[in-house]
Coordinates of C-alpha atoms in Angstrom, one line a residue:
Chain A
X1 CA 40.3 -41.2 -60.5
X2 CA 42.2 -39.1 -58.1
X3 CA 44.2 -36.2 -58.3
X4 CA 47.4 -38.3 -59.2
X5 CA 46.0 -40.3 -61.7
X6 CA 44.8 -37.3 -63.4
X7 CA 48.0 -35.3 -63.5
X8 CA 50.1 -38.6 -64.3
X9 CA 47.5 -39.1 -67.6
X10 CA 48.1 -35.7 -68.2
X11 CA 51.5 -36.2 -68.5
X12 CA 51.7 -39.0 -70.3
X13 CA 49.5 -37.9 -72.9
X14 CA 51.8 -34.5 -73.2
X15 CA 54.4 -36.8 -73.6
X16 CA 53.3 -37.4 -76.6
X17 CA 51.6 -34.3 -78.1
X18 CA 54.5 -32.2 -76.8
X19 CA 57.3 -34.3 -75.8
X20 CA 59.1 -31.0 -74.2
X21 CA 56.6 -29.6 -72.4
X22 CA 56.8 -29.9 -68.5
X23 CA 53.5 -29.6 -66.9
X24 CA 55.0 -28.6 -63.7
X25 CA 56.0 -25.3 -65.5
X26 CA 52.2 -24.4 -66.3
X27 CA 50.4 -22.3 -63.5
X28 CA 47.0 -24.2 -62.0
X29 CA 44.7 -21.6 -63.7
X30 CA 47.1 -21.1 -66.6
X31 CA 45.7 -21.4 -70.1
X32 CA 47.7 -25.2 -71.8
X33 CA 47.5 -24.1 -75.3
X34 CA 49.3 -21.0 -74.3
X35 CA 51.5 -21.7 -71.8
X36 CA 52.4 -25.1 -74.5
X37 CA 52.0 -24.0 -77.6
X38 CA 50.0 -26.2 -78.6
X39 CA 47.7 -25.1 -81.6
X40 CA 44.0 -26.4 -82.1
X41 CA 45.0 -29.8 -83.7
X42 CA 47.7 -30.6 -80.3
X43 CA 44.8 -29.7 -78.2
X44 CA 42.4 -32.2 -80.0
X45 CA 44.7 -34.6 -79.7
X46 CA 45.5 -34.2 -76.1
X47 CA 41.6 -33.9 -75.2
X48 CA 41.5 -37.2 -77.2
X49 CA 44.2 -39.1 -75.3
X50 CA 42.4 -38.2 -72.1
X51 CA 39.1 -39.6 -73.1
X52 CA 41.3 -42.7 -74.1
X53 CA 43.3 -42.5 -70.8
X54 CA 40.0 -42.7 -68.7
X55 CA 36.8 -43.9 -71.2
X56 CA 35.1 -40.6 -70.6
X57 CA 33.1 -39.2 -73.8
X58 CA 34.3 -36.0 -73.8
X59 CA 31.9 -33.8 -75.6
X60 CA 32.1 -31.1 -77.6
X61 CA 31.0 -28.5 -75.2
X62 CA 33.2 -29.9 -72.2
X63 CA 36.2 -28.7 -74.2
X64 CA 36.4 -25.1 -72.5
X65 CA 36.5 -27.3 -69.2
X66 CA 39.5 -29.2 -69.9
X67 CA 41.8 -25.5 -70.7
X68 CA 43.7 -25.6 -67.5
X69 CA 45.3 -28.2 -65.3
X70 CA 42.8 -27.1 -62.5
X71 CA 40.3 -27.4 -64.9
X72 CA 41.4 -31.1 -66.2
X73 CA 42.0 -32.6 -62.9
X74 CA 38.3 -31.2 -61.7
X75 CA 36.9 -32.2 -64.8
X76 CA 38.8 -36.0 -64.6
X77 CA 38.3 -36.9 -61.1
X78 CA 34.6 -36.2 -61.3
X79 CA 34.0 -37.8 -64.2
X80 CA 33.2 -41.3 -62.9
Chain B
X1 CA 69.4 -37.3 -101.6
X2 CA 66.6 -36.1 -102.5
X3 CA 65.3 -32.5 -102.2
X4 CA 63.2 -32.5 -98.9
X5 CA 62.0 -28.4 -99.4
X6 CA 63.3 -25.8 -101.6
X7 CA 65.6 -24.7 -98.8
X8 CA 67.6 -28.1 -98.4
X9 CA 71.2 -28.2 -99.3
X10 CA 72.1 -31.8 -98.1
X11 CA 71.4 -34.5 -95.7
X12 CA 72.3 -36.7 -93.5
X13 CA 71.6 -40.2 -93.3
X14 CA 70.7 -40.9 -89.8
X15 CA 69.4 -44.7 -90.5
X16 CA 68.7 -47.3 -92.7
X17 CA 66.1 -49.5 -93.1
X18 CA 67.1 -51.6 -95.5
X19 CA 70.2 -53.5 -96.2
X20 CA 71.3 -54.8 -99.4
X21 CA 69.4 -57.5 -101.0
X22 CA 66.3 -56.5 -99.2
X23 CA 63.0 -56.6 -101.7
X24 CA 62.1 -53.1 -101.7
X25 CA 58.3 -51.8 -103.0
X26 CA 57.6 -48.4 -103.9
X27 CA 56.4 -46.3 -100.8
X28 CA 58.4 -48.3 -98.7
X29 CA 60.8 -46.2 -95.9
X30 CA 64.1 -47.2 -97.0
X31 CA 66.0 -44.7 -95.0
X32 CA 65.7 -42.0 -92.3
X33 CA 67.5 -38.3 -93.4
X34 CA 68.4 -35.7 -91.2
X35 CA 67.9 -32.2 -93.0
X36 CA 68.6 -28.5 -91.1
X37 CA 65.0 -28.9 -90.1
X38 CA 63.6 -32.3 -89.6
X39 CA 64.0 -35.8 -89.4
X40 CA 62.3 -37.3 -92.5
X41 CA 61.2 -40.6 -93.6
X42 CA 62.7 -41.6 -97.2
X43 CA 60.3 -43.1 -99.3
X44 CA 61.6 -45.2 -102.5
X45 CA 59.5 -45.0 -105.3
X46 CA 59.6 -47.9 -107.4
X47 CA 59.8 -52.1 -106.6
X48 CA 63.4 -54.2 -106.8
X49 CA 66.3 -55.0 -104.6
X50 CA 69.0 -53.4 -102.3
X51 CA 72.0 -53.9 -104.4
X52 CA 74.6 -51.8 -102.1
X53 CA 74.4 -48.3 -99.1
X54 CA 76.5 -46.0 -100.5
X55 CA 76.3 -43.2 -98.2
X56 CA 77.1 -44.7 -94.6
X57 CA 74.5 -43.8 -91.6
X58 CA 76.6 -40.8 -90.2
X59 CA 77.1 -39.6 -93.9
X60 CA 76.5 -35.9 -94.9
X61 CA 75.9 -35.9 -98.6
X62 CA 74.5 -32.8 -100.9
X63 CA 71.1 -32.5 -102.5
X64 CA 71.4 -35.3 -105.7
X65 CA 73.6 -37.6 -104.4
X66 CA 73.4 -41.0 -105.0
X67 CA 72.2 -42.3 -101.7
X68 CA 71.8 -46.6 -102.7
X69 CA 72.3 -48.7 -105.9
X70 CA 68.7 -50.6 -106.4
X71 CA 67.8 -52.8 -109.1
X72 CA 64.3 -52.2 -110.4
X73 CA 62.0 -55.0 -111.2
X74 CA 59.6 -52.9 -112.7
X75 CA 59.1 -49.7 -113.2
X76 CA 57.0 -46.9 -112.0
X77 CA 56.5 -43.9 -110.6
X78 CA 54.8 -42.7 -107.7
X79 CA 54.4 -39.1 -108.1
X80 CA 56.1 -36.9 -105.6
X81 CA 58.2 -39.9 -104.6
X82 CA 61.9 -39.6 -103.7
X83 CA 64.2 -40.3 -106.0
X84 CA 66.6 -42.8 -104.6
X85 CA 69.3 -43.9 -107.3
X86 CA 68.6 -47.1 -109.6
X87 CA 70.9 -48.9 -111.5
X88 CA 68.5 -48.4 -114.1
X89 CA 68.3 -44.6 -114.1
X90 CA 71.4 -42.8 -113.3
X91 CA 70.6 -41.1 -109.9
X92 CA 72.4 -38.4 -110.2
X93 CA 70.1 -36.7 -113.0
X94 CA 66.8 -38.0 -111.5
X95 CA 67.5 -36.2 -108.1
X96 CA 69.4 -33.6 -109.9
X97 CA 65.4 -32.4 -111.6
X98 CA 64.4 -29.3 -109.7
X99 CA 62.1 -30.0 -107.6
X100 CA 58.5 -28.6 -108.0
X101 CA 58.8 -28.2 -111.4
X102 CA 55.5 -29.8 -112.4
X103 CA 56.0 -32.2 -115.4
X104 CA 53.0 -34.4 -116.6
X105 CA 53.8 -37.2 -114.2
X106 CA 54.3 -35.3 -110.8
X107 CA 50.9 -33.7 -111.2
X108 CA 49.2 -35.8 -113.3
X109 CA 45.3 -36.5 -112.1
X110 CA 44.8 -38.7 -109.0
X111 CA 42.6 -41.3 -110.7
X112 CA 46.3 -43.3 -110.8
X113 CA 46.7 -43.1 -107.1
X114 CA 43.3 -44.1 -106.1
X115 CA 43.6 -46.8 -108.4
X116 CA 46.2 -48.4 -106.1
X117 CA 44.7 -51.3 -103.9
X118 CA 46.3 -49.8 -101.6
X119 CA 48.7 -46.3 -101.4
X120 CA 52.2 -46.8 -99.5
X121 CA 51.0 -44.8 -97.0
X122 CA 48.3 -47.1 -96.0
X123 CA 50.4 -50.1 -96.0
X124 CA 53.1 -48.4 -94.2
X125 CA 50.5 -47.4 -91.5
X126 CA 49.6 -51.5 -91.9
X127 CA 52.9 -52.6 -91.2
X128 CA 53.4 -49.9 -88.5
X129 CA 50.3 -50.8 -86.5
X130 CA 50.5 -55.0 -87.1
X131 CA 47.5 -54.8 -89.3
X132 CA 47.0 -57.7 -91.9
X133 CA 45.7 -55.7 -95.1
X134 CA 44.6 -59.2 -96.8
X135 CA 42.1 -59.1 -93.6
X136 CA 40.7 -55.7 -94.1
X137 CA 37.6 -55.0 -96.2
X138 CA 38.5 -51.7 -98.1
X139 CA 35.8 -49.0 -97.8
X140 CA 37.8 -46.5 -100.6
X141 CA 36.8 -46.0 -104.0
X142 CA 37.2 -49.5 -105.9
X143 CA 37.3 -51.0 -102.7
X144 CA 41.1 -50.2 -101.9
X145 CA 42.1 -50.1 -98.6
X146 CA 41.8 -46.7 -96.7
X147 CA 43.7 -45.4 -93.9
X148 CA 40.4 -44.9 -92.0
X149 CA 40.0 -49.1 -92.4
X150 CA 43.1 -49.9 -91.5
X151 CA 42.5 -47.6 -88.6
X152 CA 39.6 -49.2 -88.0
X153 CA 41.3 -52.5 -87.9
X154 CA 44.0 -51.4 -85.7
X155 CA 42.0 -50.6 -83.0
X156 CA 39.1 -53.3 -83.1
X157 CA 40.9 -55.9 -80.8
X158 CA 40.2 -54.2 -77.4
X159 CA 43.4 -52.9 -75.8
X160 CA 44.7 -53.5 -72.6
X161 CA 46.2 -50.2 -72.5
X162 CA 47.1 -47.2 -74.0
X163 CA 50.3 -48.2 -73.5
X164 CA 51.1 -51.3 -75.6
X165 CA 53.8 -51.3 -78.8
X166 CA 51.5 -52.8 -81.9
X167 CA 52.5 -55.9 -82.6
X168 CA 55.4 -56.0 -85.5
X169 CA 56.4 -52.1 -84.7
X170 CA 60.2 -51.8 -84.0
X171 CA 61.1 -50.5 -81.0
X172 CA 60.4 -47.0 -81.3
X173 CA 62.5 -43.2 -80.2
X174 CA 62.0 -40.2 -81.7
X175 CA 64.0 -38.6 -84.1
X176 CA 65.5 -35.8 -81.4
X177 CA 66.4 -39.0 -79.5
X178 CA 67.9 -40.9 -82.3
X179 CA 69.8 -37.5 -83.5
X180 CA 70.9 -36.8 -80.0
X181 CA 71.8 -41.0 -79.8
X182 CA 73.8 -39.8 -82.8
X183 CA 75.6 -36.9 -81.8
X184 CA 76.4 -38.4 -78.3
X185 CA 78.0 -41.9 -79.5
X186 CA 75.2 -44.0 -77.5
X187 CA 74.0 -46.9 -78.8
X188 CA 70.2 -46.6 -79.1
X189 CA 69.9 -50.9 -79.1
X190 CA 71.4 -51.3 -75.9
X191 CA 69.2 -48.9 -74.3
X192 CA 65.6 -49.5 -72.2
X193 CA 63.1 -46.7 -72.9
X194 CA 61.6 -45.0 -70.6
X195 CA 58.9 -43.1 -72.3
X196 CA 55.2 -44.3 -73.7
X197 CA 55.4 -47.9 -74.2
X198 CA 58.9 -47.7 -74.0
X199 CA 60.3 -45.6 -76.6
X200 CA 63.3 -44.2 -76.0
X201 CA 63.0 -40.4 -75.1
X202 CA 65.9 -37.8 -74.9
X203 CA 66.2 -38.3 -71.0
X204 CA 67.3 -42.0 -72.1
X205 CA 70.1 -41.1 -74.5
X206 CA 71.5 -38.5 -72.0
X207 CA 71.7 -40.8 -69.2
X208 CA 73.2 -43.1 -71.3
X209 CA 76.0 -40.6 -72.1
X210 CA 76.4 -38.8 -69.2
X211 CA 77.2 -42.5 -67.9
X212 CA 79.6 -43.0 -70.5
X213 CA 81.3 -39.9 -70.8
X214 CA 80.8 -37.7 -67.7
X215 CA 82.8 -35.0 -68.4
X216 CA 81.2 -34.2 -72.2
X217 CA 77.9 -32.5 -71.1
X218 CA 79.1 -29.1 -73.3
X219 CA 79.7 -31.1 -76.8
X220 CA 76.1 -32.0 -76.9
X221 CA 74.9 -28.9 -75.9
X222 CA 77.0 -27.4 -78.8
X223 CA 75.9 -29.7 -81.4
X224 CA 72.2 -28.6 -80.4
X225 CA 73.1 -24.5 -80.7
X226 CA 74.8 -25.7 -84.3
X227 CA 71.5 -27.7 -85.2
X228 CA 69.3 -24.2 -84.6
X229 CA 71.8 -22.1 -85.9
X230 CA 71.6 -24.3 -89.5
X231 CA 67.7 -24.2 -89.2
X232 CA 67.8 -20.1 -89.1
X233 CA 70.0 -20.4 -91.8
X234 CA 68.3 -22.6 -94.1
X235 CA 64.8 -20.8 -93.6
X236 CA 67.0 -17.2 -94.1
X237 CA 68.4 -18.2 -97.0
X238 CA 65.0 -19.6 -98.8
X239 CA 63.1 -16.5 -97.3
X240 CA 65.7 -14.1 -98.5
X241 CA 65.9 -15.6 -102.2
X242 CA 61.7 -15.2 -102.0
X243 CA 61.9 -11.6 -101.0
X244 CA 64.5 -10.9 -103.6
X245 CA 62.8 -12.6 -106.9
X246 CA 59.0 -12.7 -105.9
X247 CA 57.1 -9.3 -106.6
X248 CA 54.9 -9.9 -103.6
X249 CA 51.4 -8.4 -103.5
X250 CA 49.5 -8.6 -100.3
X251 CA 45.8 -8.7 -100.0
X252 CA 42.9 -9.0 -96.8
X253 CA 39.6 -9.9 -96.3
X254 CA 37.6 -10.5 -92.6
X255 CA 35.3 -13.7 -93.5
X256 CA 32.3 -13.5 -91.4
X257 CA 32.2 -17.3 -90.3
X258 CA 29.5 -17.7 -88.0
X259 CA 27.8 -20.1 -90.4
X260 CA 31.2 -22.2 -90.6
X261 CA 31.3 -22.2 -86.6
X262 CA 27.3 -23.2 -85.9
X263 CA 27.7 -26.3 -89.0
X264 CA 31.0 -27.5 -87.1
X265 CA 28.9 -27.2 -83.3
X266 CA 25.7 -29.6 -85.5
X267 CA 28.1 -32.0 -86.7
X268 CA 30.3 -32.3 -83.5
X269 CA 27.5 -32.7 -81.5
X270 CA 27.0 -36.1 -82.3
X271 CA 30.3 -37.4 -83.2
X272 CA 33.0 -39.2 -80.7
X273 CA 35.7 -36.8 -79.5
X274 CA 38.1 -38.8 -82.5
X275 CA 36.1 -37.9 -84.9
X276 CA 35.9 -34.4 -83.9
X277 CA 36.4 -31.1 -87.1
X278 CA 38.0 -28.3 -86.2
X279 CA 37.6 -25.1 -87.9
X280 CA 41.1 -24.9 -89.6
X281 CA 39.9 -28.1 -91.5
X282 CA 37.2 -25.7 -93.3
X283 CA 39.8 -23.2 -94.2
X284 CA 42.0 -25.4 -95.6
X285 CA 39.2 -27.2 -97.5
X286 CA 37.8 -23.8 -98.5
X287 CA 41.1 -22.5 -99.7
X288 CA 42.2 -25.4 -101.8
X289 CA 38.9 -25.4 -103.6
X290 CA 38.8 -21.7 -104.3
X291 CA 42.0 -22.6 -106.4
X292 CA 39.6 -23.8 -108.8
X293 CA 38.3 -20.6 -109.8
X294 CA 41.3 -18.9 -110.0
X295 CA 43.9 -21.3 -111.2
X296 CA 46.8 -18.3 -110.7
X297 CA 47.5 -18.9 -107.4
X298 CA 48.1 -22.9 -107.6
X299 CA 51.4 -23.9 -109.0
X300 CA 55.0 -23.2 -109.8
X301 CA 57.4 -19.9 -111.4
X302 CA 60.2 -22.1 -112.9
X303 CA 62.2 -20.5 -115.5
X304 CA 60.6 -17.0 -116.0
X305 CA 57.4 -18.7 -116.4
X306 CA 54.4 -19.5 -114.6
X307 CA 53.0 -23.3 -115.1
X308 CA 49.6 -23.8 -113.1
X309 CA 49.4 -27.2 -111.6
X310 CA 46.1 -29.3 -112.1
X311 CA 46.0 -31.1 -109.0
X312 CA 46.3 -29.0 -105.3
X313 CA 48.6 -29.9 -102.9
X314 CA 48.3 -28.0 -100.3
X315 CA 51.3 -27.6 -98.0
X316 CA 50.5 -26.8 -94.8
X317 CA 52.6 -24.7 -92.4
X318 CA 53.4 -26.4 -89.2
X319 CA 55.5 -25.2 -86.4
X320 CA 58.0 -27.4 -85.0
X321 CA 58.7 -27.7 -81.2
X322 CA 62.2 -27.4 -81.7
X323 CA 61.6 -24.1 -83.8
X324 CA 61.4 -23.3 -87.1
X325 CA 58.5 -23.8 -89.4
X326 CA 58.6 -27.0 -91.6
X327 CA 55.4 -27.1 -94.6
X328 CA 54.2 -30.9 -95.6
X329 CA 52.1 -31.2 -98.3
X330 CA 48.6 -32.7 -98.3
X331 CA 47.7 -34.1 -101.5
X332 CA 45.4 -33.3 -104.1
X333 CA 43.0 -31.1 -100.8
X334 CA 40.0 -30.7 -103.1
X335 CA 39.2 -34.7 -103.9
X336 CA 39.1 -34.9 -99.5
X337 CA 36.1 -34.8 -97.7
X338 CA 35.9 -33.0 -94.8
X339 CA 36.9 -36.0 -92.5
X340 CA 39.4 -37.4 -94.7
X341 CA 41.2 -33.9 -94.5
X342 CA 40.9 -34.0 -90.6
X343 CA 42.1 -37.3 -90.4
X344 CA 45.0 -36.0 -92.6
X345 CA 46.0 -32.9 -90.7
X346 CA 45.9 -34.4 -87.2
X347 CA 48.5 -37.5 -89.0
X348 CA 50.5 -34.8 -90.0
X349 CA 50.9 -32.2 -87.2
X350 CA 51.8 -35.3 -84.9
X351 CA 54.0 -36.7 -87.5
X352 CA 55.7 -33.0 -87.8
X353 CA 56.1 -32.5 -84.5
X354 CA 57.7 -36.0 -84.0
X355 CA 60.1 -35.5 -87.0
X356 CA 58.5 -38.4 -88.9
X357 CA 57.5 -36.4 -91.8
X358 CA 57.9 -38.9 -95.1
X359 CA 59.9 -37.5 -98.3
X360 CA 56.8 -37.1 -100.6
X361 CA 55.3 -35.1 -98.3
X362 CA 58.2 -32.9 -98.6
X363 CA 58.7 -31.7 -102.2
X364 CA 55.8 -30.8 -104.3
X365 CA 53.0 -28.5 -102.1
X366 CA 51.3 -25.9 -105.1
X367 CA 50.0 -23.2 -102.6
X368 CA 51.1 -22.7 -99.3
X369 CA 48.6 -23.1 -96.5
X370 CA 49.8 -21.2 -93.0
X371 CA 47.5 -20.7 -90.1
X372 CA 49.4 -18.5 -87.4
X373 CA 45.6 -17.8 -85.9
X374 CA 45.9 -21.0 -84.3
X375 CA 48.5 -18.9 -81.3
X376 CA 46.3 -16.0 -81.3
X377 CA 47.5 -13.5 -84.3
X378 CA 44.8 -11.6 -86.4
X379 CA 46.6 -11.7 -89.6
X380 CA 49.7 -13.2 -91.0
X381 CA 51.3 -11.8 -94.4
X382 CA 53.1 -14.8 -95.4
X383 CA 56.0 -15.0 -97.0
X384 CA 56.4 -17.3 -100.4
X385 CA 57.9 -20.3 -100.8
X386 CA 59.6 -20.7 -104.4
X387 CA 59.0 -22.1 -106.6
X388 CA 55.5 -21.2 -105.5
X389 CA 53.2 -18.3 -106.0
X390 CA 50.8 -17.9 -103.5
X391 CA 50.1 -18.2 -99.4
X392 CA 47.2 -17.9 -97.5
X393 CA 47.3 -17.0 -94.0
X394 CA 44.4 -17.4 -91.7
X395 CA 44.6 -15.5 -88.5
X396 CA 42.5 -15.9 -85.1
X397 CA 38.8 -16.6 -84.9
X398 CA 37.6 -13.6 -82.9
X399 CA 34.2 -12.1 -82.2
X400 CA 33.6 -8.9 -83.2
X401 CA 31.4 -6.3 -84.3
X402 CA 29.7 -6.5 -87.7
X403 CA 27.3 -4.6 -89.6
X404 CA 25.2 -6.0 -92.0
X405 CA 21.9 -5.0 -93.7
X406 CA 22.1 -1.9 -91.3
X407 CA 22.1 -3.7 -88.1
X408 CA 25.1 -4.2 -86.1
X409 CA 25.7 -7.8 -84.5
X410 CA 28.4 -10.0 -82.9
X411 CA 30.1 -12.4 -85.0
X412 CA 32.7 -14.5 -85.1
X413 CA 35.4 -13.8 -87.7
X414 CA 38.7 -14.8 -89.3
X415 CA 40.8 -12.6 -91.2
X416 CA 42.5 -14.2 -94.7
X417 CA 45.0 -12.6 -96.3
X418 CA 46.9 -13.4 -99.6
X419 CA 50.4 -13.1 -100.2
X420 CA 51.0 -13.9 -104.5
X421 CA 53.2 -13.4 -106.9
X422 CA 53.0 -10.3 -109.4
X423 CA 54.5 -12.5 -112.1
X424 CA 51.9 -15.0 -112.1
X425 CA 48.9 -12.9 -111.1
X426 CA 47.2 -9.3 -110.6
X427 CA 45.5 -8.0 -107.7
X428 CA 42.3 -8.4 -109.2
X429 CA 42.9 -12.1 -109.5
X430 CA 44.2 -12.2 -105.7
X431 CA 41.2 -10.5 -104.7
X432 CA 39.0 -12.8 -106.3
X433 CA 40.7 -15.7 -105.0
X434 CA 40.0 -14.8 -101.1
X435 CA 36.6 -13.8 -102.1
X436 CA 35.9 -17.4 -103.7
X437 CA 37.2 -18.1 -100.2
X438 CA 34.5 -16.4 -98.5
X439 CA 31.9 -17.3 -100.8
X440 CA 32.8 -21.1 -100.3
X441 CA 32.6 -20.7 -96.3
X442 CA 29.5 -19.3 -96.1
X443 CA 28.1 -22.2 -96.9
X444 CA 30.4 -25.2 -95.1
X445 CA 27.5 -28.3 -95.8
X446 CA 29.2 -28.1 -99.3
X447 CA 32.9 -28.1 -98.6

């Protein structure tokens, strides 16, 4: 996956977590729950529409990866 | 129009779904309304037919209105299900009955709704995601159908992409977009979606306008600043009648949950990133049980008396993305298992968040759930919703120091606090209540 791909799943699976939220508004470094809102049960659900977006098994202990957009494009485009 | 939270006034219905002579069954989404809030689903709750729409899509009507003329074929009752006018029982008084009061059928044991082959909800999930519930083999108790199955069944054919609309959903927009449709005169048929699996977003409906009417950008934005400006006054007006007739007592505990946490790391170890628990799940789980012990805290003040309700229904206090705070209920919280309640609360903070909350959710929560900690507060002292009597609040799960036995440590803790009523119960009573709390999640293998 490349650095596109990652940000474009990203988005779409905001899209539906948090319709409003514009990921070009969030810092690279920036923490997504805060800078979205998004309480523990958005942030499962976004974690779980990437691991649907790509096939990855995301486990439990990867979840403090996937906190920033650095973090989630790192995390994505090394996955395979 | 039913009464879709204490705070509601009217409604507006933004859609129908049925027309008349349609075969209705209880549980089935007859109508979408439009409250100071949300977008809700309207949920009929017995079987018969569409005899005639009385209130017009557009139409702002108050709190008991008669919404639609059905004639029943049977009856029944689903408890917690909205009262939508049958020729049979005038509507007026049916949707007239204060809501929350707890009479024998609106909180009457569960055994009836697990009964059902199947609950509404589960065949409206069915019909939402094209599932064929003759083909599913039920795992529930009497082997009825389950969400879980029909889940299950849903996503056994492998999918080409995330993308797809099931089979036999309509077309779909959310709520914000159908409102905005509304308020800007577009016509949401003739339009071509350009969000996930082409739903039709907000950016969609304003094009659309802004085509059609270039010079009107300021109307909408108007009709938006009115929307908030109802929703602050709603939730001001409920919260101010709670501050003026509930004798609040406050109460606070820090619950030591480093047993909670390590259980939830064991059993997430192994388990697909779906089937995931979060700690909130616990707390919730925790809190409704605890009501149990201390029967005070669960159920309504009507009429200068307090009636405890047998069953729990926990409403849950969920922040919406437009603002404002909306609170569905979960039903009876204690019969869930731990998964079951997941499954529930991730269903329900999407559907909140996408203004698809359904009208039984709506009306008939016991004891009020809200957990602020989520966005990084220590402690919330909630404020109560009337009719009921009591809110927990759950703040942030933090680290900190903590002595015990003489030695000092690090441990991860949450602070629950209690706001009740002084009509219904003492201090004493509240204090034993977020104790029971504790108690119950220091040891989560048994929640």
């Amino acid at each position: 996956m490349t650095n596109d791909e990652a940000l474009q799943l990203m988005r779409s699976v905001l899209a539906k977590v948090a319709p409003e939220a514009d990921l070009g508004e969030v810092a690279a470094g920036e923490s997504l729950q805060e800078a979205l809102d998004l309480d523990s049960f958005d942030f499962l659900t976004f974690v779980i529409g990437l691991a649907e977006g790509t096939g990855i098994e995301i486990p439990d202990r990867d979840f403090a990866k996937l906190a920033t957009v650095e973090g989630c494009v790192a995390y994505l485009t090394s996955a395979h | 129009m039913p009464a879709l939270g204490a705070d509601m006034e009217a409604g507006k219905v933004v859609q129908w779904l049925v027309k008349p002579g349609d075969q209705v069954h209880r549980g089935d989404i007859v109508a979408v309304v439009e409250t100071e809030k949300s977008t809700i689903e309207i949920e009929i709750f017995q079987n018969g037919t569409v005899d005639e729409l009385v209130v017009p899509e557009g139409g702002r009507v108050p709190v008991g209105a008669v919404l639609a003329h059905v004639t029943a074929r049977e009856p029944a009752s689903v408890p917690g299900a909205a009262p939508v006018a049958t020729t049979a029982t005038p509507a007026g008084v049916v949707a007239r009955e204060p809501r929350g009061r707890p009479s024998q059928t609106e909180v009457a044991p569960t055994a009836g709704r697990h009964a059902l082959v199947e609950s509404p909800l589960v065949r409206h999930l069915a019909e939402r995601l094209g599932v064929d519930l003759d083909a599913v083999q039920g795992s529930g108790p009497g082997g009825s159908v389950t969400r879980a199955d029909v889940e299950r069944a849903a996503s056994a054919p492998p999918k080409e992409s995330g993308h797809t609309v099931p089979v036999g959903a309509r077309p779909s927009s959310s709520p914000f977009a159908r409102r905005l449709a509304g308020e800007l005169g577009v016509d949401l048929a003739a339009l071509r979606g350009s969000g996930p699996g082409g739903s039709i977003v907000e950016k969609d409906v304003r094009l659309a306008a802004a085509a059609a009417r270039p010079d009107e950008t300021t109307a909408e934005q108007g009709a938006l600043e009115d929307r908030q400006a109802a929703m602050r006054r709603a939730i001001g007006a409920l919260m101010a009648r709670s501050k003026r007739e509930i004798p609040h007592y406050y109460l606070s505990t820090t619950i030591e949950v480093s047993p909670a946490v390590s259980w939830l790391g064991e059993v997430n170890l192994d388990r697909p990133v779906t089937e995931r628990l979060l700690l909130p799940v616990l707390l919730l789980k925790a809190a409704a049980r605890a009501v149990r012990r201390v029967p005070e805290m669960n159920g309504f003040f009507v009429d200068g008396a307090f009636v405890p309700s047998e069953a729990v229904h926990l409403g849950v206090a969920i922040s919406q993305r437009s603002g404002g705070v909306i609170a569905p209920a979960i039903h009876d919280v204690e019969q869930l298992s731990l998964d079951e309640l997941m499954v529930r609360m991730r269903d329900l903070v999407t559907r909140a968040r996408a203004g698809r909350l359904r009208s039984s959710e709506m009306s008939d929560s016991t004891i009020m759930v809200t957990n602020l900690g989520d966005l990084g507060v220590d402690s919330v002292f909630g404020v109560i919703y009337p009719p009921q009597v009591a809110l927990v609040g759950f703040g942030r799960m933090r680290e900190q120091p903590w002595a015990e036995n003489g030695m000092l440590g690090v441990r991860p803790c949450v602070v629950a606090t209690l706001s009740a009523d002084h009509r219904a119960s003492d201090g004493i009573r509240g204090g034993r209540f977020l104790t029971e709390i504790d108690h119950l999640l220091q040891e989560p293998g048994n929640l």
